[in-house]
XYZ file of C-alpha atoms in Angstrom:
356
model
C -170.935 33.623 -39.998
C -169.921 30.021 -40.917
C -166.450 30.833 -39.506
C -167.933 32.002 -36.162
C -167.429 29.609 -33.310
C -170.725 27.834 -32.282
C -172.198 28.865 -29.033
C -172.552 26.065 -26.240
C -176.027 24.510 -26.173
C -176.785 25.864 -22.655
C -175.850 29.382 -23.796
C -178.103 29.161 -26.949
C -180.998 27.650 -24.791
C -180.575 30.635 -22.255
C -180.705 33.214 -25.034
C -183.685 31.576 -26.570
C -185.442 31.379 -23.150
C -184.757 35.056 -22.325
C -185.926 36.255 -25.750
C -189.030 34.347 -25.487
C -189.972 35.382 -21.890
C -189.073 39.044 -22.304
C -190.794 39.136 -25.747
C -193.963 37.680 -24.118
C -193.935 39.998 -21.171
C -193.444 43.081 -23.510
C -196.252 42.064 -25.715
C -198.644 41.523 -22.883
C -197.858 44.940 -21.190
C -198.306 46.576 -24.480
C -201.413 44.914 -25.434
C -202.845 45.605 -21.950
C -201.595 49.235 -22.048
C -200.116 48.880 -18.669
C -198.394 52.075 -17.109
C -194.495 51.482 -17.106
C -194.769 47.970 -18.561
C -191.076 48.352 -19.388
C -190.281 47.722 -15.763
C -191.687 44.184 -16.078
C -189.594 43.462 -19.233
C -186.554 44.904 -17.341
C -187.374 42.688 -14.404
C -187.027 39.608 -16.818
C -183.776 40.545 -18.238
C -182.264 41.222 -14.763
C -183.321 38.050 -12.974
C -183.339 35.481 -15.706
C -180.082 33.412 -15.378
C -179.061 29.994 -17.135
C -179.539 28.039 -13.830
C -182.885 27.848 -12.315
C -181.469 28.056 -8.881
C -179.753 31.330 -9.469
C -182.829 32.667 -11.199
C -184.719 31.776 -8.076
C -182.412 33.453 -5.848
C -182.281 36.580 -8.124
C -186.276 36.736 -8.081
C -186.264 36.687 -4.387
C -183.565 39.498 -4.077
C -185.534 41.719 -6.716
C -188.964 41.287 -5.197
C -187.639 41.836 -1.644
C -185.724 44.793 -2.747
C -188.383 46.240 -4.883
C -191.024 46.038 -2.027
C -188.621 47.465 0.517
C -187.187 50.164 -1.655
C -190.714 50.989 -3.293
C -192.201 51.373 -0.007
C -189.503 53.812 1.343
C -189.750 55.728 -1.981
C -193.364 56.006 -1.488
C -193.075 57.559 2.055
C -190.372 59.842 0.710
C -192.321 60.965 -2.302
C -195.305 61.732 0.003
C -193.266 63.507 2.805
C -190.264 65.268 1.072
C -191.134 68.108 -1.443
C -188.227 70.227 -1.351
C -185.910 69.694 -4.385
C -182.643 70.336 -2.467
C -183.760 67.547 0.102
C -184.568 65.184 -2.780
C -181.053 65.783 -4.189
C -179.475 65.088 -0.926
C -181.439 61.877 -0.608
C -180.556 60.977 -4.126
C -176.734 61.378 -3.454
C -177.095 59.110 -0.325
C -178.960 56.475 -2.252
C -176.376 56.640 -5.248
C -173.489 56.198 -2.798
C -174.955 53.421 -0.741
C -176.056 51.621 -3.922
C -172.783 51.548 -5.754
C -171.022 50.774 -2.498
C -173.089 47.774 -1.466
C -173.666 46.477 -5.040
C -170.559 44.193 -5.026
C -171.787 42.682 -1.543
C -175.102 41.454 -2.696
C -177.669 42.317 -5.544
C -180.408 42.737 -3.240
C -178.644 45.916 -1.726
C -178.562 47.474 -5.334
C -182.319 46.838 -5.855
C -183.070 48.299 -2.311
C -181.258 51.471 -2.969
C -181.918 51.550 -6.905
C -185.616 51.341 -6.645
C -186.073 54.547 -4.663
C -183.320 56.128 -6.785
C -185.208 55.653 -10.048
C -188.708 56.733 -8.376
C -187.313 59.786 -6.774
C -185.493 60.894 -10.032
C -189.067 60.996 -11.549
C -190.374 62.640 -8.613
C -188.066 65.706 -9.123
C -189.997 66.455 -12.522
C -193.335 65.084 -11.399
C -193.641 65.817 -7.584
C -196.055 63.871 -5.371
C -196.728 60.950 -7.807
C -196.068 58.169 -5.099
C -198.466 55.667 -6.846
C -195.587 54.989 -9.258
C -193.930 53.084 -6.387
C -196.983 50.623 -6.430
C -196.794 50.309 -10.145
C -193.015 49.484 -9.813
C -193.674 46.799 -7.345
C -196.636 45.380 -9.455
C -194.539 45.235 -12.607
C -191.618 43.721 -10.782
C -193.930 40.916 -9.601
C -195.190 40.306 -13.125
C -191.753 40.275 -14.676
C -190.108 38.170 -11.850
C -193.083 35.615 -12.022
C -192.697 35.297 -15.793
C -188.934 34.728 -15.547
C -189.266 32.173 -12.855
C -192.085 30.300 -14.722
C -189.942 30.521 -18.028
C -186.742 29.192 -16.383
C -188.835 26.344 -14.953
C -190.708 25.248 -18.129
C -188.526 26.594 -21.089
C -185.552 24.245 -21.676
C -184.510 24.314 -17.959
C -180.785 23.742 -17.201
C -180.563 21.553 -13.965
C -177.598 21.421 -11.820
C -178.188 18.219 -9.948
C -177.557 15.875 -12.958
C -174.076 17.361 -13.161
C -173.156 17.036 -9.501
C -171.702 13.598 -9.639
C -169.254 14.530 -12.321
C -168.266 17.703 -10.742
C -167.757 15.991 -7.487
C -165.631 13.284 -9.058
C -163.687 15.897 -10.849
C -162.940 17.586 -7.483
C -161.668 14.344 -6.054
C -159.464 13.711 -8.787
C -157.976 17.129 -8.616
C -157.567 16.956 -4.873
C -155.821 13.601 -5.414
C -153.481 15.098 -7.950
C -152.544 17.821 -5.441
C -152.033 15.249 -2.683
C -149.846 13.137 -4.958
C -147.779 16.239 -5.726
C -147.244 17.168 -2.102
C -146.489 13.799 -0.825
C -144.097 13.305 -3.807
C -142.212 16.338 -2.535
C -141.582 14.916 0.855
C -137.880 14.078 1.048
C -136.903 16.310 -1.998
C -134.498 19.172 -1.520
C -137.243 21.672 -2.780
C -140.933 21.756 -3.328
C -142.155 20.529 -6.874
C -142.913 23.496 -8.947
C -146.416 22.106 -10.025
C -147.473 22.122 -6.428
C -149.100 25.656 -6.604
C -150.622 24.645 -9.998
C -152.151 21.587 -8.778
C -153.587 23.229 -5.580
C -155.135 25.879 -7.748
C -156.779 23.242 -9.872
C -158.072 21.445 -6.828
C -159.375 24.570 -5.195
C -161.109 25.719 -8.568
C -162.714 22.107 -9.101
C -164.033 22.231 -5.506
C -165.605 25.746 -5.794
C -167.268 24.427 -8.920
C -168.653 21.444 -7.294
C -169.684 23.520 -4.134
C -171.601 25.800 -6.463
C -173.328 23.052 -8.278
C -174.327 21.410 -5.003
C -175.755 24.598 -3.638
C -177.686 25.313 -6.801
C -179.074 21.556 -6.876
C -180.407 22.022 -3.286
C -182.585 24.711 -4.630
C -183.838 22.804 -7.538
C -187.213 20.771 -7.542
C -187.117 17.019 -7.850
C -183.632 16.459 -6.615
C -182.522 13.526 -4.313
C -181.861 14.934 -0.713
C -179.747 11.937 0.364
C -177.446 12.191 -2.562
C -176.989 15.847 -2.215
C -176.186 15.565 1.474
C -173.666 12.788 0.475
C -171.979 15.018 -1.953
C -171.972 18.054 0.319
C -170.219 15.793 3.017
C -167.582 14.663 0.534
C -166.889 18.140 -0.619
C -166.389 19.555 2.740
C -164.213 16.452 3.468
C -162.212 17.404 0.250
C -161.740 20.848 1.624
C -160.154 19.702 4.797
C -157.917 17.323 2.946
C -156.743 20.264 0.815
C -155.985 22.257 3.825
C -153.993 19.394 5.607
C -152.113 18.858 2.350
C -151.233 22.480 2.278
C -150.041 22.381 5.746
C -147.836 19.345 4.786
C -145.968 21.578 2.311
C -144.414 23.595 5.153
C -142.440 20.549 6.096
C -140.853 19.688 2.873
C -137.194 18.912 3.652
C -134.686 16.268 2.241
C -134.475 14.667 5.840
C -138.179 13.835 5.597
C -137.223 10.801 3.430
C -135.908 8.948 6.515
C -139.489 8.359 7.695
C -140.191 4.583 7.112
C -143.097 3.507 4.765
C -143.234 6.903 3.352
C -143.237 5.904 -0.312
C -145.787 3.157 0.519
C -148.035 5.736 2.065
C -147.746 8.160 -0.944
C -148.905 5.502 -3.434
C -151.857 4.191 -1.247
C -153.077 7.724 -0.202
C -153.508 8.748 -3.827
C -155.201 5.486 -4.756
C -157.474 5.551 -1.837
C -158.878 8.933 -2.834
C -159.065 8.188 -6.710
C -160.245 4.468 -6.321
C -163.459 3.708 -8.206
C -164.589 0.730 -6.035
C -165.163 0.575 -2.315
C -163.173 -2.746 -2.124
C -160.114 -1.155 -3.649
C -160.412 1.952 -1.349
C -160.823 -0.210 1.784
C -157.619 -2.074 0.859
C -155.723 1.157 0.339
C -156.881 2.530 3.602
C -155.917 -0.584 5.369
C -152.376 -0.409 3.860
C -152.308 3.325 5.234
C -153.012 2.088 8.689
C -150.188 -0.495 8.338
C -147.817 2.406 7.206
C -148.841 4.643 9.928
C -148.242 1.826 12.469
C -144.609 1.640 11.171
C -144.245 5.377 11.299
C -145.558 5.402 14.807
C -143.144 2.698 15.894
C -140.254 4.817 14.364
C -141.307 7.763 16.372
C -141.652 5.794 19.401
C -138.045 4.503 18.960
C -136.859 8.107 18.596
C -138.537 9.102 21.820
C -136.950 6.176 23.655
C -133.542 7.064 22.483
C -134.133 10.683 23.329
C -135.111 9.689 26.860
C -131.908 7.694 27.258
C -130.068 10.656 26.065
C -131.609 12.973 28.614
C -131.075 10.378 31.280
C -127.383 10.331 30.423
C -127.208 14.232 30.728
C -127.225 14.911 27.009
C -129.331 18.088 26.729
C -128.065 19.387 23.717
C -128.873 18.894 19.994
C -128.668 15.285 18.742
C -129.962 13.292 15.840
C -132.890 11.830 17.642
C -134.009 15.219 19.045
C -133.746 16.780 15.403
C -135.603 13.856 13.991
C -138.367 14.094 16.564
C -138.754 17.777 15.968
C -138.874 17.439 12.229
C -140.498 14.135 11.632
C -143.200 14.342 14.331
C -145.322 16.990 12.768
C -145.058 15.400 9.421
C -146.149 11.919 10.918
C -149.056 13.761 12.738
C -150.253 15.463 9.409
C -150.087 12.036 7.601
C -152.253 10.415 10.298
C -154.766 13.208 9.987
C -154.812 12.989 6.185
C -155.483 9.234 6.500
C -158.396 9.851 8.796
C -159.987 12.183 6.469
C -159.295 9.869 3.618
C -161.438 7.212 5.663
C -164.269 9.686 5.624
C -164.366 9.656 1.809
C -164.882 5.821 1.560
C -168.493 6.365 0.716
C -168.906 8.130 -2.625
C -171.797 10.510 -3.406
C -174.704 8.818 -5.131
C -175.334 9.993 -8.586
C -178.605 12.135 -8.801
C -181.517 10.541 -10.921
C -181.192 11.617 -14.425
C -177.485 12.151 -14.418
C -175.175 10.296 -17.079
C -173.281 8.586 -14.206
C -176.514 7.303 -12.161
C -176.881 3.573 -11.979
C -179.659 2.079 -14.188
C -182.964 1.289 -12.300
């Protein structure tokens, strides 16, 4: 036992919370001699999750599913009395339940509830009151689970949001730096796929944290809205950066101010102070102005070539075709970076929140 790895604190708290709530519900149903009290305990085990927001979502899904499924089961039990017809209905319910279970847990509850009740009806036909008991026990168990998740060592997501958002921004900056560093190289850097995967994983975690925090009590709506806007902006930045990887050629190195742009773009995203970020964004504007002048010069030379009757392939034509889309993407990336200037405010109670 001493050599076994210690469980994380959140896992230990959730295990203790689940054991406590399920044990209390079991003892209450046994003491009150409630019919099918095990359904209440089962409801606790099925909906209680480490995060309060996820528990709340599961409670809603199970209650709605049991009410809908239990109501349908009561009608079927009262109307259908032929065993052959019941078996056919059971086959349909099993097929639909297992097919739709990966889509949403609520579908499984909707089809699983009449499945359980109709199986019992095969041996005890006409006992439709079990559907009402099932709904009542579900309400008891889910209410206890929601109360336990709220009061017993709750695990809140909004204090973690600032850290997860900052991690997503750092991972996105690393991906951007990797791709920008590949411009002008003969081949794409081998770590581009790895850094992109890390950025997408960090963004997915931050999005999940933000969604859960929105469903928690006592959160700061403004801070959550700021974080959500920043995360969507980072999503767009990852998409633009991925588009930039299709233009990795050695000839991209001829674009002026590209090295300066690379350094300032990454620094603008990972900067910790608004003043530093603003200086890097201003430098990006200067770099893009220089690139725009370079592109204008290429177009001027191309117009002269066309006026002279040179309609074939030339250096200026190739440069416009190859460098124009790159400069457009760099301008779009700089515009998105400008939208990240205002960082999300830390939620009250988080380790990164400023002191009052």
